[in-house]
PDB file of C-alpha atoms and ligand atoms in Angstrom:
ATOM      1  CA  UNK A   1     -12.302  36.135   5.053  1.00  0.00           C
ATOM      2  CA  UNK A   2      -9.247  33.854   5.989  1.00  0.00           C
ATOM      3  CA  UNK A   3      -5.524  35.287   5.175  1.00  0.00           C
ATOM      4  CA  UNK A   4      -2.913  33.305   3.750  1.00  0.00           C
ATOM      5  CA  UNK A   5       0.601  33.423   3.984  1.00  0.00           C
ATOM      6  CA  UNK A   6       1.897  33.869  -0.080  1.00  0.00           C
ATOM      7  CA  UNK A   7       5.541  34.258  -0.810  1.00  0.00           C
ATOM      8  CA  UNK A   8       5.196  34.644  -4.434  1.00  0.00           C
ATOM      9  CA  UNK A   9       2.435  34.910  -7.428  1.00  0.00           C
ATOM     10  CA  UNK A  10       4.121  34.174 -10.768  1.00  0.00           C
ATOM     11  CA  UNK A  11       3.279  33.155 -14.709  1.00  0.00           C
ATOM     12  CA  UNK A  12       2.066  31.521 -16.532  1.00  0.00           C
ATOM     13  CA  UNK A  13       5.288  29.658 -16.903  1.00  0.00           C
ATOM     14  CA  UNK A  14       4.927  25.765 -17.909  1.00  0.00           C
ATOM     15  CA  UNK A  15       4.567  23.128 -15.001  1.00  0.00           C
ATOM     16  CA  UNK A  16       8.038  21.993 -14.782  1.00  0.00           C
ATOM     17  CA  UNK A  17       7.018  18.506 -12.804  1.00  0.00           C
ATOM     18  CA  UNK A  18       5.294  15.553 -12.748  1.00  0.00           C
ATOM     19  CA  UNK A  19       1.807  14.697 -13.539  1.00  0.00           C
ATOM     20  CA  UNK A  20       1.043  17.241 -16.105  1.00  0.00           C
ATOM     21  CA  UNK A  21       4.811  18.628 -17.140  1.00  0.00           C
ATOM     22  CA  UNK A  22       4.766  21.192 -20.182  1.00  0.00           C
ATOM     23  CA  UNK A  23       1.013  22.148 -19.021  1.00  0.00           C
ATOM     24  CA  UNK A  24       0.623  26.723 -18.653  1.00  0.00           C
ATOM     25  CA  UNK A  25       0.296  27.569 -15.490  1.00  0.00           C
ATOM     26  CA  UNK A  26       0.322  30.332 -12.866  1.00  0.00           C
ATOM     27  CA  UNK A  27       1.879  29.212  -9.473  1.00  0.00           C
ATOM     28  CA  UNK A  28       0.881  30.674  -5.986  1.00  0.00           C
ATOM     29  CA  UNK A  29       3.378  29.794  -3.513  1.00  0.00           C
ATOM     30  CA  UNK A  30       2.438  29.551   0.207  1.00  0.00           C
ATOM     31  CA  UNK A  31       4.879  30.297   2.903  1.00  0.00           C
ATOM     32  CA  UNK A  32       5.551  27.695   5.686  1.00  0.00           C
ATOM     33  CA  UNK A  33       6.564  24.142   5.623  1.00  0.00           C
ATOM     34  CA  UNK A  34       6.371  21.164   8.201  1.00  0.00           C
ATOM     35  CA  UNK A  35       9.399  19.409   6.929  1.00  0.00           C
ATOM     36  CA  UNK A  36      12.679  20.704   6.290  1.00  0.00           C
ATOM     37  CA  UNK A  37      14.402  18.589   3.567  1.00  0.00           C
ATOM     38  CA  UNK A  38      18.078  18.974   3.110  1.00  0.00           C
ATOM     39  CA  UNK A  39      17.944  19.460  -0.326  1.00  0.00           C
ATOM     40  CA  UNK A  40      14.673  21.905  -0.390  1.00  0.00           C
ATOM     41  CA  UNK A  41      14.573  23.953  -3.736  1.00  0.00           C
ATOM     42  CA  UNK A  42      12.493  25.972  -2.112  1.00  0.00           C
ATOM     43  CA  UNK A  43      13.620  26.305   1.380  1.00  0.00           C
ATOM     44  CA  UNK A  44      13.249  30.418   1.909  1.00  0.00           C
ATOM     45  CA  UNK A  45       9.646  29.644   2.405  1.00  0.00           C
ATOM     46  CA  UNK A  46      10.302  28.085   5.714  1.00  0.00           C
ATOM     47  CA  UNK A  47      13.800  28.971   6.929  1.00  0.00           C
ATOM     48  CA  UNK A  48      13.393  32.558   7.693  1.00  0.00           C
ATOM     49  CA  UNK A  49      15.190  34.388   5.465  1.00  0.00           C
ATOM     50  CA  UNK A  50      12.263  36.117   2.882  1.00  0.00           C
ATOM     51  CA  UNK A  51      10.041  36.554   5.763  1.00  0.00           C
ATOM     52  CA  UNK A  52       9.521  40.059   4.878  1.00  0.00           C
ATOM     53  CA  UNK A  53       8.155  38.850   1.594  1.00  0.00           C
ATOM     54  CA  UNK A  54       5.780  36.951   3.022  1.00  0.00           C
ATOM     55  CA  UNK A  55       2.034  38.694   2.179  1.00  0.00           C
ATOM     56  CA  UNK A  56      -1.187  37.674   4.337  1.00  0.00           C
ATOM     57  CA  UNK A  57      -3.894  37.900   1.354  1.00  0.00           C
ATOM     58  CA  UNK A  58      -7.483  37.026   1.304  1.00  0.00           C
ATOM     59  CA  UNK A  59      -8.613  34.493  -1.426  1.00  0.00           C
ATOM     60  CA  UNK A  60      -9.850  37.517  -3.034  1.00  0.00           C
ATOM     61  CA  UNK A  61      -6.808  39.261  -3.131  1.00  0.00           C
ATOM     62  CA  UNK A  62      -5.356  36.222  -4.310  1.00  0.00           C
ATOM     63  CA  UNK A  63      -7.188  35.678  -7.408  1.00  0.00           C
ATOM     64  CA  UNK A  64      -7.227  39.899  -8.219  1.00  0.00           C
ATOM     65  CA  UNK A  65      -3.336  39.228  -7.774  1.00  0.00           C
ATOM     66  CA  UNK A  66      -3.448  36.763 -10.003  1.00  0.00           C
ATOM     67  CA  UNK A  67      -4.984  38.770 -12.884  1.00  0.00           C
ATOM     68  CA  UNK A  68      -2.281  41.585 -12.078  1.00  0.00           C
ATOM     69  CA  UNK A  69       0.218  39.134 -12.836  1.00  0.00           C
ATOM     70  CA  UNK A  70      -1.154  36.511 -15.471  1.00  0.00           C
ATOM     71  CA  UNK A  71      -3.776  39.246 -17.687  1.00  0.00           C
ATOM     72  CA  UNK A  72      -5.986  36.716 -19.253  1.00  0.00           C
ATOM     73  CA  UNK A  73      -3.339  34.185 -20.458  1.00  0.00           C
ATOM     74  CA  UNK A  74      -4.324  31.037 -18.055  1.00  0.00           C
ATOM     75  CA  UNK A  75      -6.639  29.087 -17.201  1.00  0.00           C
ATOM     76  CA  UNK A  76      -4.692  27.007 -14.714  1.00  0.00           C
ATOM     77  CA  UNK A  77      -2.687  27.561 -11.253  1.00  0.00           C
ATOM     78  CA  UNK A  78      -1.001  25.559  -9.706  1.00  0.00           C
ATOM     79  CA  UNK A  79      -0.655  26.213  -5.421  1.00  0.00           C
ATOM     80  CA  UNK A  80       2.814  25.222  -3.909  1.00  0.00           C
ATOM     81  CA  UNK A  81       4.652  26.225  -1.088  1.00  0.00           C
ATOM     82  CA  UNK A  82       5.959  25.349   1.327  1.00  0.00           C
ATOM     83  CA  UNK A  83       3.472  23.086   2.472  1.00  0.00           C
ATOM     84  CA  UNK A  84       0.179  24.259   1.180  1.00  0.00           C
ATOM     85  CA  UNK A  85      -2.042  21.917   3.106  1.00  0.00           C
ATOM     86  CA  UNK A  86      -1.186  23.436   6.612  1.00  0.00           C
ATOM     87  CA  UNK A  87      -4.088  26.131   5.137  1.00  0.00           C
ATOM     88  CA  UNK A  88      -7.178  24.589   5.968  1.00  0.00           C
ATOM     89  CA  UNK A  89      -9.333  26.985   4.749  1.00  0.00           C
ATOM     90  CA  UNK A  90      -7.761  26.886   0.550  1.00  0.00           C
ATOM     91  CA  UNK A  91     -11.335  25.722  -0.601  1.00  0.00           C
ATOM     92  CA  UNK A  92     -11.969  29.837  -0.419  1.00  0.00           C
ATOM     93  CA  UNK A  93      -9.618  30.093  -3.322  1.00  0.00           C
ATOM     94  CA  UNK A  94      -9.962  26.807  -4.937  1.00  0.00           C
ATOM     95  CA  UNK A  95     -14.158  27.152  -5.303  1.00  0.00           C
ATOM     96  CA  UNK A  96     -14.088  30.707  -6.894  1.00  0.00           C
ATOM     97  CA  UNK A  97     -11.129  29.623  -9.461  1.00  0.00           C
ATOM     98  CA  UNK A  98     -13.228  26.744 -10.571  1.00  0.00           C
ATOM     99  CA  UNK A  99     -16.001  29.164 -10.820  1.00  0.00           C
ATOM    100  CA  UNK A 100     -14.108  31.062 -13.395  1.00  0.00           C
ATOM    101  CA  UNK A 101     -13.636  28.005 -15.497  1.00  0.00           C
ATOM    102  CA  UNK A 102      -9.287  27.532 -14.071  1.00  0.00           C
ATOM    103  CA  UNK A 103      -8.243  24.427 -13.278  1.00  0.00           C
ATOM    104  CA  UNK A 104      -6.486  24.054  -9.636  1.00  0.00           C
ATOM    105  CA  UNK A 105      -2.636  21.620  -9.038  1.00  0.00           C
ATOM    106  CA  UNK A 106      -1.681  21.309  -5.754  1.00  0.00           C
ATOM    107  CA  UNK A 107       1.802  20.376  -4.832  1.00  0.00           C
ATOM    108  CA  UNK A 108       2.250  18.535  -1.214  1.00  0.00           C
ATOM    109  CA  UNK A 109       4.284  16.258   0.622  1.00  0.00           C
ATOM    110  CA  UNK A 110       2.000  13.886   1.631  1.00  0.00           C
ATOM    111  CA  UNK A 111       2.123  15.060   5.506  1.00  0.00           C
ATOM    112  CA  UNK A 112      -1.397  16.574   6.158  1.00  0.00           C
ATOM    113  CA  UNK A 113      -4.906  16.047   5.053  1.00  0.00           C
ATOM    114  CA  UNK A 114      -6.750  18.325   4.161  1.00  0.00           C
ATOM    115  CA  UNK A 115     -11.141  18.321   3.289  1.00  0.00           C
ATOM    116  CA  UNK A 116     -10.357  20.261   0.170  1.00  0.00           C
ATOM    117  CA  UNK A 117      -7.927  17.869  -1.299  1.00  0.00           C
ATOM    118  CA  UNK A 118     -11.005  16.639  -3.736  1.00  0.00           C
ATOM    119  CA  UNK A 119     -11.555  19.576  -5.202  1.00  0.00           C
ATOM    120  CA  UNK A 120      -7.900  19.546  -6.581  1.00  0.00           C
ATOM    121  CA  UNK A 121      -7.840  18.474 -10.590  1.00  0.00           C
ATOM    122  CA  UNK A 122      -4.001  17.788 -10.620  1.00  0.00           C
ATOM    123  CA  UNK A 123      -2.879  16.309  -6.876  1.00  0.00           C
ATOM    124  CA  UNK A 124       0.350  15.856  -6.946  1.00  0.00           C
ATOM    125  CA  UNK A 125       1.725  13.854  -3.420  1.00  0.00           C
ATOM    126  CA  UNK A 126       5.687  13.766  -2.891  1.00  0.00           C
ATOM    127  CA  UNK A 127       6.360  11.607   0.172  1.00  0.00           C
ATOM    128  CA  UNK A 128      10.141  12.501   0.466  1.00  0.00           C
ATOM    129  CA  UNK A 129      13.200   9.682   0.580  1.00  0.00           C
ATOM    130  CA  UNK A 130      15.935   9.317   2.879  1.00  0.00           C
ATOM    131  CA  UNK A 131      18.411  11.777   1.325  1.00  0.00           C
ATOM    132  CA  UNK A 132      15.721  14.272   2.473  1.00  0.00           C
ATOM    133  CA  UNK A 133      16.665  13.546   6.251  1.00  0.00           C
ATOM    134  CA  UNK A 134      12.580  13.625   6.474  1.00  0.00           C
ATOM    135  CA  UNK A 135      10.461  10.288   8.444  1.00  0.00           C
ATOM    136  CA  UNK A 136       7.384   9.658   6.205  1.00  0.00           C
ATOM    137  CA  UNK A 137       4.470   9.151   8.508  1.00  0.00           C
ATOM    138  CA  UNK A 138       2.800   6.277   6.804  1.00  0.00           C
ATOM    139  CA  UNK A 139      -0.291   5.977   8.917  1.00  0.00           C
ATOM    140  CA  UNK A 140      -0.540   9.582   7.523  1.00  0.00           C
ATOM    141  CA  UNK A 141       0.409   8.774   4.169  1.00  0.00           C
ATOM    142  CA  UNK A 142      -2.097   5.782   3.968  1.00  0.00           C
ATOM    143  CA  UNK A 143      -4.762   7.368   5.789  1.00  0.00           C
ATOM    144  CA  UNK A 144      -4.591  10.392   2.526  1.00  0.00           C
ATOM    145  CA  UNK A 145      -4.488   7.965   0.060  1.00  0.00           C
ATOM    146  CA  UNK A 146      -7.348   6.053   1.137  1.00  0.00           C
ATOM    147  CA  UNK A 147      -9.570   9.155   2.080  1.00  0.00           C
ATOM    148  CA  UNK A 148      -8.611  10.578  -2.127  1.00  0.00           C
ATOM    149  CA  UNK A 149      -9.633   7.020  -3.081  1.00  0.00           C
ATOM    150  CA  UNK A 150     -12.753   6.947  -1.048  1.00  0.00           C
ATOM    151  CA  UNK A 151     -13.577  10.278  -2.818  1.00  0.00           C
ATOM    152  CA  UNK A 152     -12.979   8.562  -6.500  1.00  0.00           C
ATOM    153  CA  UNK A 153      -9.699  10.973  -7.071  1.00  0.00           C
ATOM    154  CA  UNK A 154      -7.200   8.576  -7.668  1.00  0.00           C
ATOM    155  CA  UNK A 155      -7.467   9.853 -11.256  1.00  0.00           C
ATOM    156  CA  UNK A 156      -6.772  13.066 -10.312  1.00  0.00           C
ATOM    157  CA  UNK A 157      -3.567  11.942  -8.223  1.00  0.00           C
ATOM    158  CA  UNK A 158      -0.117  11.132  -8.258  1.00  0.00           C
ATOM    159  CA  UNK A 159       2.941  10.387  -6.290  1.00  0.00           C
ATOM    160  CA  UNK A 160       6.039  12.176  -7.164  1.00  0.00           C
ATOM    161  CA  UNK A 161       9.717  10.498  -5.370  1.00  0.00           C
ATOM    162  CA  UNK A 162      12.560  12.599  -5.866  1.00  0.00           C
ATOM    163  CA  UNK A 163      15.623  10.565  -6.709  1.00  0.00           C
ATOM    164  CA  UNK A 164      19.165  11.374  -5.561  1.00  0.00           C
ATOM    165  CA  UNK A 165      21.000   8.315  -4.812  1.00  0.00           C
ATOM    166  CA  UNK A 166      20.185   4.271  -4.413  1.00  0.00           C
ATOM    167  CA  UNK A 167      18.604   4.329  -0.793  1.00  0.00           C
ATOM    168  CA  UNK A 168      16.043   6.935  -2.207  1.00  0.00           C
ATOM    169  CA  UNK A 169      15.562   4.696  -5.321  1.00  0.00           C
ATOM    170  CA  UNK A 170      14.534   1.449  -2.613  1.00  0.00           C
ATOM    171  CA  UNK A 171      11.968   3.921  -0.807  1.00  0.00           C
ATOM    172  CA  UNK A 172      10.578   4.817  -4.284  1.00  0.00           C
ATOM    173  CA  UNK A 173      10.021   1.178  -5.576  1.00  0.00           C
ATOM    174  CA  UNK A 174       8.437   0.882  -1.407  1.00  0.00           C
ATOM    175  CA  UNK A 175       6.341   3.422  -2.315  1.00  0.00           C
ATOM    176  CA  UNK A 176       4.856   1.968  -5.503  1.00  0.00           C
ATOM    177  CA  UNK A 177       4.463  -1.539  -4.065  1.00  0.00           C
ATOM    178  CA  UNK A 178       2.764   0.132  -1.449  1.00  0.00           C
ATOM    179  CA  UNK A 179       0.266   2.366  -3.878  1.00  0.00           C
ATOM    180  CA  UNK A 180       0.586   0.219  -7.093  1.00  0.00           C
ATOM    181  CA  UNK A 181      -2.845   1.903  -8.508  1.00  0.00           C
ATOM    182  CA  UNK A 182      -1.485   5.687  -8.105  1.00  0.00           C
ATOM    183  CA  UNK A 183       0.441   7.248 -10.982  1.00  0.00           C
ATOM    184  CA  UNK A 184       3.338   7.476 -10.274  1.00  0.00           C
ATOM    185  CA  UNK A 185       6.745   9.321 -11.001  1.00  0.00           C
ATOM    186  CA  UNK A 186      10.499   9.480 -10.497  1.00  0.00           C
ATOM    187  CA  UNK A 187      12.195  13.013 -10.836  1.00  0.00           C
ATOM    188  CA  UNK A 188      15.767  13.774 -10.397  1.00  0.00           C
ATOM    189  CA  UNK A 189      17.014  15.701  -7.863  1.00  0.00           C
ATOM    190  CA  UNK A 190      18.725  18.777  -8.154  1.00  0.00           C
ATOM    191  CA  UNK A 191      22.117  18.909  -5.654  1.00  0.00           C
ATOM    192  CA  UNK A 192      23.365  21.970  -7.173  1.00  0.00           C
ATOM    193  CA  UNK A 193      21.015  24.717  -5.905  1.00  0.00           C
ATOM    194  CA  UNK A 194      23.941  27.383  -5.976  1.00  0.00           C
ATOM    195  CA  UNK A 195      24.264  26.933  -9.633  1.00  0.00           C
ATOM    196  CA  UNK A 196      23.579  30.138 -11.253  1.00  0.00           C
ATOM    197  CA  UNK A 197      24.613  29.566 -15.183  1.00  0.00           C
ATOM    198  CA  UNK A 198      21.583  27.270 -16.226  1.00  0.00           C
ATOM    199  CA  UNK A 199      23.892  25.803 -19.085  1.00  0.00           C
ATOM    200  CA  UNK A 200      25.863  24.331 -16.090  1.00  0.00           C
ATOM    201  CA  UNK A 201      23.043  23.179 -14.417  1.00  0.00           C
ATOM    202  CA  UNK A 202      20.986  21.740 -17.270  1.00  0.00           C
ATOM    203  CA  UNK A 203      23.972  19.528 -18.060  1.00  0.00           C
ATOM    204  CA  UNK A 204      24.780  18.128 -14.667  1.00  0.00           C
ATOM    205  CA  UNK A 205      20.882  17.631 -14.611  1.00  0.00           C
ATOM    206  CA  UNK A 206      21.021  15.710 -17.831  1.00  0.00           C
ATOM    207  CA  UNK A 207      23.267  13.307 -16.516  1.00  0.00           C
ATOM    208  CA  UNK A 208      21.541  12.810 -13.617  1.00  0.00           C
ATOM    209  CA  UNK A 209      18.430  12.277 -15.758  1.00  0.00           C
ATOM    210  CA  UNK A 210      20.508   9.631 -17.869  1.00  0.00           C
ATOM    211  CA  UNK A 211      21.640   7.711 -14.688  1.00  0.00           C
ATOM    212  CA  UNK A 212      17.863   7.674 -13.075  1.00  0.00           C
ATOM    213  CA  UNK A 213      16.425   6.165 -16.598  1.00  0.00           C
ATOM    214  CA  UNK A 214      19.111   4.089 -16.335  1.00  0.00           C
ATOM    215  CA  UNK A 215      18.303   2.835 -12.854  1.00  0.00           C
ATOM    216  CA  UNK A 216      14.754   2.612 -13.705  1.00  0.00           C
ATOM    217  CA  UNK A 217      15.090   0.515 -16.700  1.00  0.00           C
ATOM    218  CA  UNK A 218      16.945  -1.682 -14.338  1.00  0.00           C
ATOM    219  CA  UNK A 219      14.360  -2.417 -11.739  1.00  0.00           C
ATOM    220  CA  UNK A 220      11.687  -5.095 -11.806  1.00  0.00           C
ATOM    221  CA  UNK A 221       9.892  -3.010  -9.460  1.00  0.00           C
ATOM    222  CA  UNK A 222       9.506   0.167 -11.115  1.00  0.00           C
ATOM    223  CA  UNK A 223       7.328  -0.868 -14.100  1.00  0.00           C
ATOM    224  CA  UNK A 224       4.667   0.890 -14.590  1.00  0.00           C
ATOM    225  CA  UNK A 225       6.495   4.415 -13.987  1.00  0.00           C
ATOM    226  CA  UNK A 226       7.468   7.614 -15.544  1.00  0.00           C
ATOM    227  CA  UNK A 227      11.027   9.529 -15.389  1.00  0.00           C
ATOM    228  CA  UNK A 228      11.353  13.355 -15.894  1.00  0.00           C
ATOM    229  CA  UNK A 229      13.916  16.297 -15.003  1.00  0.00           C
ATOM    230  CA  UNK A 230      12.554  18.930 -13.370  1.00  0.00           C
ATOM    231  CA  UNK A 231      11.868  21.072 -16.792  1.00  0.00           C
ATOM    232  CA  UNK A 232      12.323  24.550 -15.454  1.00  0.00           C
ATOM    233  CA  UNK A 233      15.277  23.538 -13.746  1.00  0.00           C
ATOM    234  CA  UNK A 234      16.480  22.492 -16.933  1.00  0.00           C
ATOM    235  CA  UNK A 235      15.525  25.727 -19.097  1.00  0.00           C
ATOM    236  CA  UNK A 236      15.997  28.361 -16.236  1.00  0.00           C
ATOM    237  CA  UNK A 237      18.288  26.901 -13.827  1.00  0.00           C
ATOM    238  CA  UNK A 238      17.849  27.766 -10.019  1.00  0.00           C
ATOM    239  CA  UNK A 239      15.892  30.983 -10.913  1.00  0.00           C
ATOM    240  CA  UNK A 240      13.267  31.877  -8.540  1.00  0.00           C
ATOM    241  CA  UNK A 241       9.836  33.033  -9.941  1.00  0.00           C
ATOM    242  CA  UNK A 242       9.859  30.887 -13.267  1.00  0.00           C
TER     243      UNK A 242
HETATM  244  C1  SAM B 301       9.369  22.854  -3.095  1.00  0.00           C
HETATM  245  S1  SAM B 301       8.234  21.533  -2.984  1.00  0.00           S
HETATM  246  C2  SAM B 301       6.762  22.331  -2.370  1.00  0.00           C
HETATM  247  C3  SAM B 301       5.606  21.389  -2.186  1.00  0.00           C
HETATM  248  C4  SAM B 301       5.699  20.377  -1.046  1.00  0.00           C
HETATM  249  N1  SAM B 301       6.305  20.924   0.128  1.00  0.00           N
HETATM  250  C5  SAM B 301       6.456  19.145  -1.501  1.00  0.00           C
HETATM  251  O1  SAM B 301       7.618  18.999  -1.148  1.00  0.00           O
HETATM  252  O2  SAM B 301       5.860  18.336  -2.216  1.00  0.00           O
HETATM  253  C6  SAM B 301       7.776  21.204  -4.706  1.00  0.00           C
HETATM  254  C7  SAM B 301       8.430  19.991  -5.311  1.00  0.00           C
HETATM  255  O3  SAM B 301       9.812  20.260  -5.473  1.00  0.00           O
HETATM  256  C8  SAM B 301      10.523  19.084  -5.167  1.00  0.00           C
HETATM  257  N2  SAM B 301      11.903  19.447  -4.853  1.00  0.00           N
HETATM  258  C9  SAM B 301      12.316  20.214  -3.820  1.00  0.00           C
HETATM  259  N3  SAM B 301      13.658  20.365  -3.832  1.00  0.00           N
HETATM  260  C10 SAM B 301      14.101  19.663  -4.905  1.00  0.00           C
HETATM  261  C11 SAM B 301      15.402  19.425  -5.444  1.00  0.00           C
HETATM  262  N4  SAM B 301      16.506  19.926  -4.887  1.00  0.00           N
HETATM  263  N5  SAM B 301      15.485  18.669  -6.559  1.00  0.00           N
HETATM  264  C12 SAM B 301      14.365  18.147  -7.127  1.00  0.00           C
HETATM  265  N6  SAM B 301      13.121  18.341  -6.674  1.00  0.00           N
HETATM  266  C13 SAM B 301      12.984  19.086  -5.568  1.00  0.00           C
HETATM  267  C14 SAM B 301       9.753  18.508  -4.001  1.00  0.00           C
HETATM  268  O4  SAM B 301      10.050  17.155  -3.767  1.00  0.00           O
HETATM  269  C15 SAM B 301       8.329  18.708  -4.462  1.00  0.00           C
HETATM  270  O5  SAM B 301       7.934  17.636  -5.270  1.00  0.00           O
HETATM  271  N1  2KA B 302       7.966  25.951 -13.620  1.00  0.00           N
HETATM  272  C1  2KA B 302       7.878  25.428 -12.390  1.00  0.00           C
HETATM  273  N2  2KA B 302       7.370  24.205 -12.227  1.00  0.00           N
HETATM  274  C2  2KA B 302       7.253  23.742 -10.956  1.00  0.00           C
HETATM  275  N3  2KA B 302       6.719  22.571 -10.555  1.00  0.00           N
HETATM  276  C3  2KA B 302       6.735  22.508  -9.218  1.00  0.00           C
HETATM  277  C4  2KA B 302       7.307  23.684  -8.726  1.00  0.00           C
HETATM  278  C5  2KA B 302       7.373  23.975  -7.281  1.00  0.00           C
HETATM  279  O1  2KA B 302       8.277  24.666  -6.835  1.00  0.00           O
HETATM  280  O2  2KA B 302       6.504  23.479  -6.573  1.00  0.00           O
HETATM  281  C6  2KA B 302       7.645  24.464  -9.825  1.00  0.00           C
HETATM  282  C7  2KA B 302       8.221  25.754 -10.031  1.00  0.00           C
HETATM  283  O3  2KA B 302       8.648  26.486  -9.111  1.00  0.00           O
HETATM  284  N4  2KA B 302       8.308  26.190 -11.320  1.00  0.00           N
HETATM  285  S1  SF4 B 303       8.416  19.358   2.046  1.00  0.00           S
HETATM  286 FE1  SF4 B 303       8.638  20.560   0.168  1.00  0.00          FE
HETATM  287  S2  SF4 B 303       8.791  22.750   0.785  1.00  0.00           S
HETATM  288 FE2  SF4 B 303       8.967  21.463   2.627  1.00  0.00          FE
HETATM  289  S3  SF4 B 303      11.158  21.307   2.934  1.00  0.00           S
HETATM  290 FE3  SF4 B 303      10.569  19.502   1.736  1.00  0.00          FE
HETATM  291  S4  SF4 B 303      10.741  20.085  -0.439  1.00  0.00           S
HETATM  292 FE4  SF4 B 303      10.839  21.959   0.783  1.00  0.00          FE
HETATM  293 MG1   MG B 304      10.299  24.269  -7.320  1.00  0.00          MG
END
């Protein structure tokens, strides 16, 4: 049985993002990440420092975990990292999940294929903009796209741009010209990841939220669209674990 590197099995807590916000969920969090974005939310599970909280599980151990954690109240998990897809091998998780009747989200950049990227019910692909110092590969990018679309999972996909200033808003409206048929969302970026009084936080994150609609409802381009906060960000603030 493959390991895999896990920094953190916690829920249910609501998906706070994207394609299917407000939904219960458990997260698994894989440690490890092939991009390092200036503004990472999540960036102790690539720069070093919880890398004595990193466990090397087996799919089984996983999924007992869990149990542990979750009892029997969810029937959804969603896998993040880090980048998740640098684990070839997932399937060994996602197969005996599906088994048990849970549905499986995967959060990824858009940086690496990966085989079992079909089985996933709620694909979420966030191709990062400029204010993330991060190159999108867009051979890459095109090459995933086409493979999920070849499979008949575009239905199961999405593309998630964070948004924290006007270049990043261009590359989104790029991105959806480029994709036009994928759902597709814009989600404001948090720039205050020292915040630790989530009353502070949610209200610099409403504004935020009020200038991205406003940008949106602005741009020819960005029709067919949807704007959220990050939810948890807004309700727990830079808490880790919710
Ligand atoms: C921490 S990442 C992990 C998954 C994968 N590496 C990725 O970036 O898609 C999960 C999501 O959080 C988003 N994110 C990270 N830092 C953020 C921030 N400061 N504000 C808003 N969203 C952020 C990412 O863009 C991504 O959509
Ligand atoms: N509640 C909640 N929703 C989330 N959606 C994406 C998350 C992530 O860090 O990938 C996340 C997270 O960490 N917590
Ligand atoms: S790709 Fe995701 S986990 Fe990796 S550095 Fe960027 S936001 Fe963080
Ligand atoms: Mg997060």
């Amino acid at each position: 049985m493959n390991k895999f590197p896990v920094l953190e099995i916690f829920g249910p807590t609501i998906q706070g993002e994207g394609m299917v916000v407000g939904r219960k969920t458990m997260f698994v969090r894989t440690a490890g990440c092939d991009y390092s974005c200036a503004w990472c939310d999540s960036a102790f599970t690539w720069d070093g420092s919880a890398k004595e909280e990193i466990e090397r599980l087996t799919a089984d151990q996983i999924i007992e975990r869990l149990y542990q954690v979750g009892g029997s109240q969810f029937d959804h998990v969603t896998i993040s990292g880090g980048n998740p897809a640098l684990l070839a091998k997932l399937s060994e998780l996602i197969t005996p999940l599906h088994e048990q009747g849970i549905e499986v989200a995967l959060e990824t950049q858009g940086s690496r294929w990966q085989d079992w990227f079909p089985l996933i019910d709620d694909l979420t692909i966030s191709p990062k903009p400029p204010s993330s110092m991060m190159k999108t590969n867009w051979t890459v990018l095109d090459d995933i796209l086409q493979k999920l679309k070849d499979h008949d999972r575009l239905s199961h996909t999405s593309l998630k741009v964070v948004i924290f200033n006007d270049e990043d808003l261009k590359y989104a409206e790029f991105v959806h010209e480029r994709y036009p048929d994928v759902d597709f969302y814009l989600q404001v970026g948090n720039d205050d990841l020292e915040e630790n009084k989530p009353a502070s936080l949610a209200s610099e994150l409403l504004d935020k939220y009020e200038w991205l609609i406003d940008k949106v409802v602005a741009s020819a381009k960005l029709n067919r669209v949807r704007v959220l906060p990050q939810v948890h960000a807004l309700v727990w603030g830079n808490k880790r674990g919710v």
